[in-house]
Amino acid sequence: MPPIVRADGLVKRYGGFTAVAGVSFDIPAGCCFGVLGPNGAGKTTTLRMILGMTPMTAGSLSVFGLGMPADGRAIRRRIGVVPQADNLDPDFRVDENLEVHASYFGIDAATARARVPELLAFANLTDRRHAKTDTLSGGMKRRLTIARALINAPDLVMLDEPTTGLDPQARHVIWSRLAALKARGTTLLLTTHYMEEAERLCDELVIMDQGRILDRGTPRELIRRHVEPEVIEVRAGDTARFRAFAEHHGCRLEQQGMSLYCYGQDSAPLLGFLQQDADLVYLHRPAGLEDVFLRLTGRELRD
Amino acid sequence: MAADWSLPRPGRGALAVWRRNLRVWRKLLAPAVVLNFGEPTLYLLGLGFGLGAFIDTMSGMPYLVFLASGIIASSAMTTASFEATYSVFTRMQVQRTYEAMLATPLTLDDILAGELLWCATKATFSAAAILAVATLLGVVGGWQALWVLPLAFLIGLCFAGPALVMSAVSDNYDFFNYYFVLGVTPMLILSGVFYPIEGLPEGAQAAIQVLPLAHAIALTRPLVAGLPVNDVLLHVAVLVAYAAGGFHVALALTRRRLLV
């Protein structure tokens, strides 16, 4: 089966600033594909290029086998978009938002009206169907935006940081909705900087920074490739003796503020050491994507 | 960055944008009707009868006829100008409605074309309301006055074009003060709505002939008064030129602004 999206050497420059510096990837059908990266990595610009909202400086892009930008309309007809910041239409109620958005796809009014109840049920918004959109909570707006993105029964849904700014309850609801979409076979393209989100949802992901793709793989592959399997974070106490002990055991150490991160293969002797010193507060956990992410993109702040 | 000056290629999606605006307008029908009927009625009654008591005829017609036929054109101008500035800017920048639209098969060409048609539609509504009031006041010369309605649509297109340019370059609502104080209001006062332009200095008359409102009035006035209409082609050509030129510039500048 041909890939849903095939990007080859995508570049976006703004004057002297390079936002996307030549990225290539393809997204298989039915896959949940994640783009991970810190702020300013070029994630949103890449998404906008796939939609044809940002003209590319160089590179080539085909979606559903159609060429961007020549077939922009036909491509967008089959995509649903959940943007980073909500842009629901405040002039309309909840159900009207779906109907009006459908009209932009050329879907006739009767068909659109028939689809609304199912979409509202999917988004748990049935009892809010006549509410004004500005009375909705942040989580409800996100769910409505997701419902809106499905109005054209898309083959690909693109979500730009879909859970940023939501509380844990709302975030879990969104995740369950996205998992349901994936189960139906819809291809998902998701940008995020929440590692838990990427680990839960994504079959494959790329890590981006400064406009480049640093690596690609499944979450497990990336963890195996870039970090040791276990992590001990020592968060309080005098770590000087432990540091020497850990180094002796071949651990890789990173200091971040008060915390010492110790990455290694076998933590048993280290844990034995830590248990003897009651002043040391620590956390022992398996390595995750966050460790990969920090390893690849560094610990400096991105503003 | 260089703007994309390729010719506008709007498709049927423009009608979806137009229908969206109509749907919002219908929700706010009551205040819209009050505005459309109330304002011209006040002008016609207040100025028409108040000034009309001192002015018997102007340009060979009763003052109320002169005023009503001018206000139809100026009201189409202000309605289209407000819609294409404040309302369009709200949808483009504040509510980010265009961003949502651009993620669908709609193109920016469709969106701005839909806006242009909508501005002209609102201008037609306002002209229709004034024509109705003027008819009730008995100042309309005959059935040929109905030509004012398609003409008001054209006047709406003519003023929406340049106003869309303002929206394309504006950073905030205050910016529109320049356009209204330096463009729209001088036209309203100087282009022959309230008195004939023949009374102005010759230089001013020439300048006014370059601007579109005088041409719009040159068509509405005889149509309302029931007089023969002269130089139709010239006046229509000026209105079409402002509409087309304004729209093309607005589209190029809006592409540069949004499609980055």
Short mmCIF file of N, CA, C and O in Angstrom, two decimals, chain B residues 187-252:
data_model
loop_
_atom_site.label_atom_id
_atom_site.label_comp_id
_atom_site.label_asym_id
_atom_site.label_seq_id
_atom_site.Cartn_x
_atom_site.Cartn_y
_atom_site.Cartn_z
N MET B 187 -15.15 61.43 0.90
CA MET B 187 -15.98 61.10 -0.26
C MET B 187 -17.44 61.36 0.04
O MET B 187 -18.18 61.92 -0.78
N LEU B 188 -17.86 60.94 1.24
CA LEU B 188 -19.26 61.12 1.63
C LEU B 188 -19.64 62.60 1.58
O LEU B 188 -20.71 62.97 1.12
N ILE B 189 -18.73 63.46 2.07
CA ILE B 189 -19.07 64.88 2.19
C ILE B 189 -18.92 65.63 0.87
O ILE B 189 -19.67 66.55 0.58
N LEU B 190 -17.95 65.19 0.04
CA LEU B 190 -17.60 66.00 -1.14
C LEU B 190 -18.15 65.47 -2.46
O LEU B 190 -18.05 66.16 -3.48
N SER B 191 -18.68 64.26 -2.49
CA SER B 191 -18.97 63.64 -3.79
C SER B 191 -20.36 63.92 -4.33
O SER B 191 -20.79 63.28 -5.28
N GLY B 192 -21.12 64.81 -3.68
CA GLY B 192 -22.41 65.16 -4.25
C GLY B 192 -23.59 64.45 -3.62
O GLY B 192 -24.65 64.35 -4.24
N VAL B 193 -23.42 63.95 -2.39
CA VAL B 193 -24.56 63.33 -1.70
C VAL B 193 -25.53 64.42 -1.24
O VAL B 193 -26.73 64.33 -1.45
N PHE B 194 -24.96 65.47 -0.63
CA PHE B 194 -25.82 66.49 0.03
C PHE B 194 -26.01 67.75 -0.82
O PHE B 194 -26.93 68.52 -0.59
N TYR B 195 -25.07 67.99 -1.75
CA TYR B 195 -25.17 69.17 -2.61
C TYR B 195 -24.44 68.84 -3.91
O TYR B 195 -23.59 67.93 -3.93
N PRO B 196 -24.73 69.55 -5.01
CA PRO B 196 -24.08 69.23 -6.28
C PRO B 196 -22.60 69.60 -6.26
O PRO B 196 -22.23 70.63 -5.68
N ILE B 197 -21.77 68.76 -6.87
CA ILE B 197 -20.33 69.03 -6.85
C ILE B 197 -19.97 70.24 -7.69
O ILE B 197 -18.87 70.78 -7.56
N GLU B 198 -20.89 70.71 -8.54
CA GLU B 198 -20.59 71.87 -9.38
C GLU B 198 -20.25 73.10 -8.54
O GLU B 198 -19.61 74.04 -9.02
N GLY B 199 -20.68 73.13 -7.27
CA GLY B 199 -20.38 74.28 -6.41
C GLY B 199 -18.96 74.30 -5.90
O GLY B 199 -18.50 75.30 -5.35
N LEU B 200 -18.22 73.19 -6.06
CA LEU B 200 -16.86 73.10 -5.51
C LEU B 200 -15.85 73.73 -6.46
O LEU B 200 -16.12 73.87 -7.66
N PRO B 201 -14.65 74.11 -5.95
CA PRO B 201 -13.58 74.59 -6.82
C PRO B 201 -13.26 73.55 -7.89
O PRO B 201 -13.43 72.35 -7.65
N GLU B 202 -12.75 74.01 -9.04
CA GLU B 202 -12.55 73.09 -10.16
C GLU B 202 -11.57 71.97 -9.86
O GLU B 202 -11.78 70.82 -10.25
N GLY B 203 -10.50 72.30 -9.11
CA GLY B 203 -9.51 71.27 -8.76
C GLY B 203 -10.15 70.16 -7.94
O GLY B 203 -9.93 68.97 -8.18
N ALA B 204 -10.99 70.56 -6.99
CA ALA B 204 -11.66 69.58 -6.14
C ALA B 204 -12.60 68.72 -6.97
O ALA B 204 -12.68 67.49 -6.79
N GLN B 205 -13.28 69.37 -7.93
CA GLN B 205 -14.19 68.61 -8.80
C GLN B 205 -13.45 67.54 -9.58
O GLN B 205 -13.93 66.40 -9.70
N ALA B 206 -12.28 67.92 -10.09
CA ALA B 206 -11.50 66.95 -10.87
C ALA B 206 -11.07 65.78 -9.99
O ALA B 206 -11.14 64.62 -10.39
N ALA B 207 -10.62 66.12 -8.75
CA ALA B 207 -10.18 65.06 -7.84
C ALA B 207 -11.34 64.12 -7.53
O ALA B 207 -11.16 62.89 -7.48
N ILE B 208 -12.51 64.68 -7.36
CA ILE B 208 -13.66 63.86 -6.99
C ILE B 208 -14.05 62.91 -8.12
O ILE B 208 -14.53 61.79 -7.88
N GLN B 209 -13.80 63.35 -9.36
CA GLN B 209 -14.13 62.49 -10.49
C GLN B 209 -13.22 61.27 -10.58
O GLN B 209 -13.54 60.31 -11.29
N VAL B 210 -12.09 61.34 -9.89
CA VAL B 210 -11.19 60.17 -9.88
C VAL B 210 -11.70 59.13 -8.89
O VAL B 210 -11.41 57.95 -9.01
N LEU B 211 -12.45 59.60 -7.89
CA LEU B 211 -12.94 58.69 -6.86
C LEU B 211 -14.31 58.13 -7.26
O LEU B 211 -15.04 58.74 -8.04
N PRO B 212 -14.64 56.95 -6.73
CA PRO B 212 -15.82 56.26 -7.28
C PRO B 212 -17.18 56.78 -6.81
O PRO B 212 -18.16 56.58 -7.53
N LEU B 213 -17.29 57.42 -5.67
CA LEU B 213 -18.64 57.71 -5.17
C LEU B 213 -19.42 58.63 -6.10
O LEU B 213 -20.63 58.45 -6.31
N ALA B 214 -18.75 59.64 -6.68
CA ALA B 214 -19.44 60.57 -7.58
C ALA B 214 -20.03 59.81 -8.77
O ALA B 214 -21.14 60.12 -9.23
N HIS B 215 -19.31 58.81 -9.24
CA HIS B 215 -19.81 58.01 -10.37
C HIS B 215 -21.00 57.17 -9.95
O HIS B 215 -21.94 56.97 -10.73
N ALA B 216 -20.95 56.67 -8.72
CA ALA B 216 -22.08 55.88 -8.23
C ALA B 216 -23.33 56.75 -8.16
O ALA B 216 -24.42 56.34 -8.59
N ILE B 217 -23.15 57.98 -7.66
CA ILE B 217 -24.30 58.88 -7.52
C ILE B 217 -24.81 59.33 -8.89
O ILE B 217 -26.02 59.49 -9.09
N ALA B 218 -23.89 59.49 -9.84
CA ALA B 218 -24.30 59.88 -11.18
C ALA B 218 -25.25 58.85 -11.79
O ALA B 218 -26.00 59.16 -12.71
N LEU B 219 -25.22 57.63 -11.27
CA LEU B 219 -26.15 56.60 -11.75
C LEU B 219 -27.40 56.51 -10.88
O LEU B 219 -28.51 56.40 -11.39
N THR B 220 -27.22 56.54 -9.55
CA THR B 220 -28.40 56.36 -8.68
C THR B 220 -29.36 57.54 -8.79
O THR B 220 -30.58 57.35 -8.75
N ARG B 221 -28.82 58.74 -8.93
CA ARG B 221 -29.69 59.92 -8.87
C ARG B 221 -30.73 59.96 -9.99
O ARG B 221 -31.93 60.03 -9.68
N PRO B 222 -30.32 59.84 -11.25
CA PRO B 222 -31.36 59.85 -12.29
C PRO B 222 -32.27 58.63 -12.21
O PRO B 222 -33.46 58.74 -12.54
N LEU B 223 -31.74 57.48 -11.77
CA LEU B 223 -32.60 56.29 -11.67
C LEU B 223 -33.71 56.52 -10.66
O LEU B 223 -34.87 56.16 -10.89
N VAL B 224 -33.38 57.13 -9.52
CA VAL B 224 -34.39 57.37 -8.48
C VAL B 224 -35.33 58.49 -8.91
O VAL B 224 -36.55 58.42 -8.72
N ALA B 225 -34.76 59.53 -9.52
CA ALA B 225 -35.57 60.70 -9.86
C ALA B 225 -36.43 60.48 -11.10
O ALA B 225 -37.31 61.30 -11.39
N GLY B 226 -36.17 59.41 -11.83
CA GLY B 226 -36.93 59.16 -13.05
C GLY B 226 -36.45 59.98 -14.23
O GLY B 226 -37.23 60.34 -15.10
N LEU B 227 -35.13 60.27 -14.26
CA LEU B 227 -34.54 61.07 -15.34
C LEU B 227 -33.69 60.16 -16.23
O LEU B 227 -33.30 59.07 -15.81
N PRO B 228 -33.35 60.61 -17.44
CA PRO B 228 -32.46 59.81 -18.29
C PRO B 228 -31.06 59.70 -17.68
O PRO B 228 -30.57 60.66 -17.05
N VAL B 229 -30.43 58.54 -17.84
CA VAL B 229 -29.10 58.29 -17.27
C VAL B 229 -28.05 58.48 -18.35
O VAL B 229 -28.16 57.87 -19.42
N ASN B 230 -27.07 59.31 -18.07
CA ASN B 230 -26.03 59.60 -19.07
C ASN B 230 -24.70 58.93 -18.72
O ASN B 230 -24.42 58.65 -17.56
N ASP B 231 -23.88 58.70 -19.74
CA ASP B 231 -22.52 58.17 -19.57
C ASP B 231 -22.49 56.88 -18.72
O ASP B 231 -21.62 56.71 -17.87
N VAL B 232 -23.45 56.02 -18.96
CA VAL B 232 -23.55 54.79 -18.15
C VAL B 232 -22.24 54.00 -18.19
O VAL B 232 -21.73 53.57 -17.17
N LEU B 233 -21.72 53.85 -19.41
CA LEU B 233 -20.53 53.01 -19.57
C LEU B 233 -19.35 53.52 -18.76
O LEU B 233 -18.66 52.75 -18.08
N LEU B 234 -19.15 54.84 -18.82
CA LEU B 234 -18.04 55.43 -18.08
C LEU B 234 -18.20 55.16 -16.58
O LEU B 234 -17.27 54.68 -15.91
N HIS B 235 -19.39 55.47 -16.03
CA HIS B 235 -19.59 55.32 -14.59
C HIS B 235 -19.46 53.87 -14.15
O HIS B 235 -18.81 53.57 -13.15
N VAL B 236 -20.06 52.98 -14.93
CA VAL B 236 -19.96 51.55 -14.58
C VAL B 236 -18.50 51.09 -14.66
O VAL B 236 -18.03 50.35 -13.79
N ALA B 237 -17.79 51.60 -15.68
CA ALA B 237 -16.39 51.18 -15.84
C ALA B 237 -15.56 51.60 -14.62
O ALA B 237 -14.71 50.84 -14.14
N VAL B 238 -15.80 52.81 -14.10
CA VAL B 238 -15.05 53.25 -12.92
C VAL B 238 -15.35 52.34 -11.73
O VAL B 238 -14.44 51.90 -11.01
N LEU B 239 -16.63 52.02 -11.53
CA LEU B 239 -17.00 51.17 -10.39
C LEU B 239 -16.37 49.78 -10.53
O LEU B 239 -15.84 49.23 -9.57
N VAL B 240 -16.43 49.24 -11.74
CA VAL B 240 -15.85 47.90 -11.97
C VAL B 240 -14.34 47.93 -11.76
O VAL B 240 -13.75 47.01 -11.16
N ALA B 241 -13.70 49.01 -12.21
CA ALA B 241 -12.25 49.10 -12.08
C ALA B 241 -11.83 49.11 -10.60
O ALA B 241 -10.88 48.41 -10.21
N TYR B 242 -12.54 49.89 -9.78
CA TYR B 242 -12.20 49.89 -8.35
C TYR B 242 -12.44 48.53 -7.71
O TYR B 242 -11.66 48.07 -6.89
N ALA B 243 -13.54 47.89 -8.11
CA ALA B 243 -13.84 46.57 -7.55
C ALA B 243 -12.75 45.57 -7.92
O ALA B 243 -12.18 44.90 -7.04
N ALA B 244 -12.43 45.51 -9.20
CA ALA B 244 -11.48 44.49 -9.68
C ALA B 244 -10.07 44.79 -9.19
O ALA B 244 -9.37 43.90 -8.69
N GLY B 245 -9.66 46.07 -9.32
CA GLY B 245 -8.31 46.44 -8.88
C GLY B 245 -8.15 46.23 -7.38
O GLY B 245 -7.16 45.64 -6.92
N GLY B 246 -9.14 46.70 -6.62
CA GLY B 246 -9.07 46.54 -5.16
C GLY B 246 -9.01 45.09 -4.76
O GLY B 246 -8.21 44.68 -3.92
N PHE B 247 -9.85 44.27 -5.41
CA PHE B 247 -9.88 42.86 -5.05
C PHE B 247 -8.55 42.18 -5.34
O PHE B 247 -8.05 41.40 -4.53
N HIS B 248 -7.98 42.49 -6.49
CA HIS B 248 -6.72 41.82 -6.85
C HIS B 248 -5.60 42.20 -5.89
O HIS B 248 -4.84 41.35 -5.42
N VAL B 249 -5.51 43.49 -5.57
CA VAL B 249 -4.48 43.93 -4.63
C VAL B 249 -4.72 43.30 -3.25
O VAL B 249 -3.81 42.78 -2.60
N ALA B 250 -5.99 43.31 -2.83
CA ALA B 250 -6.32 42.74 -1.52
C ALA B 250 -5.94 41.26 -1.46
O ALA B 250 -5.37 40.79 -0.47
N LEU B 251 -6.23 40.54 -2.54
CA LEU B 251 -5.93 39.10 -2.55
C LEU B 251 -4.42 38.86 -2.48
O LEU B 251 -3.95 38.02 -1.70
N ALA B 252 -3.67 39.62 -3.27
CA ALA B 252 -2.21 39.43 -3.26
C ALA B 252 -1.64 39.72 -1.86
O ALA B 252 -0.81 38.97 -1.36
#
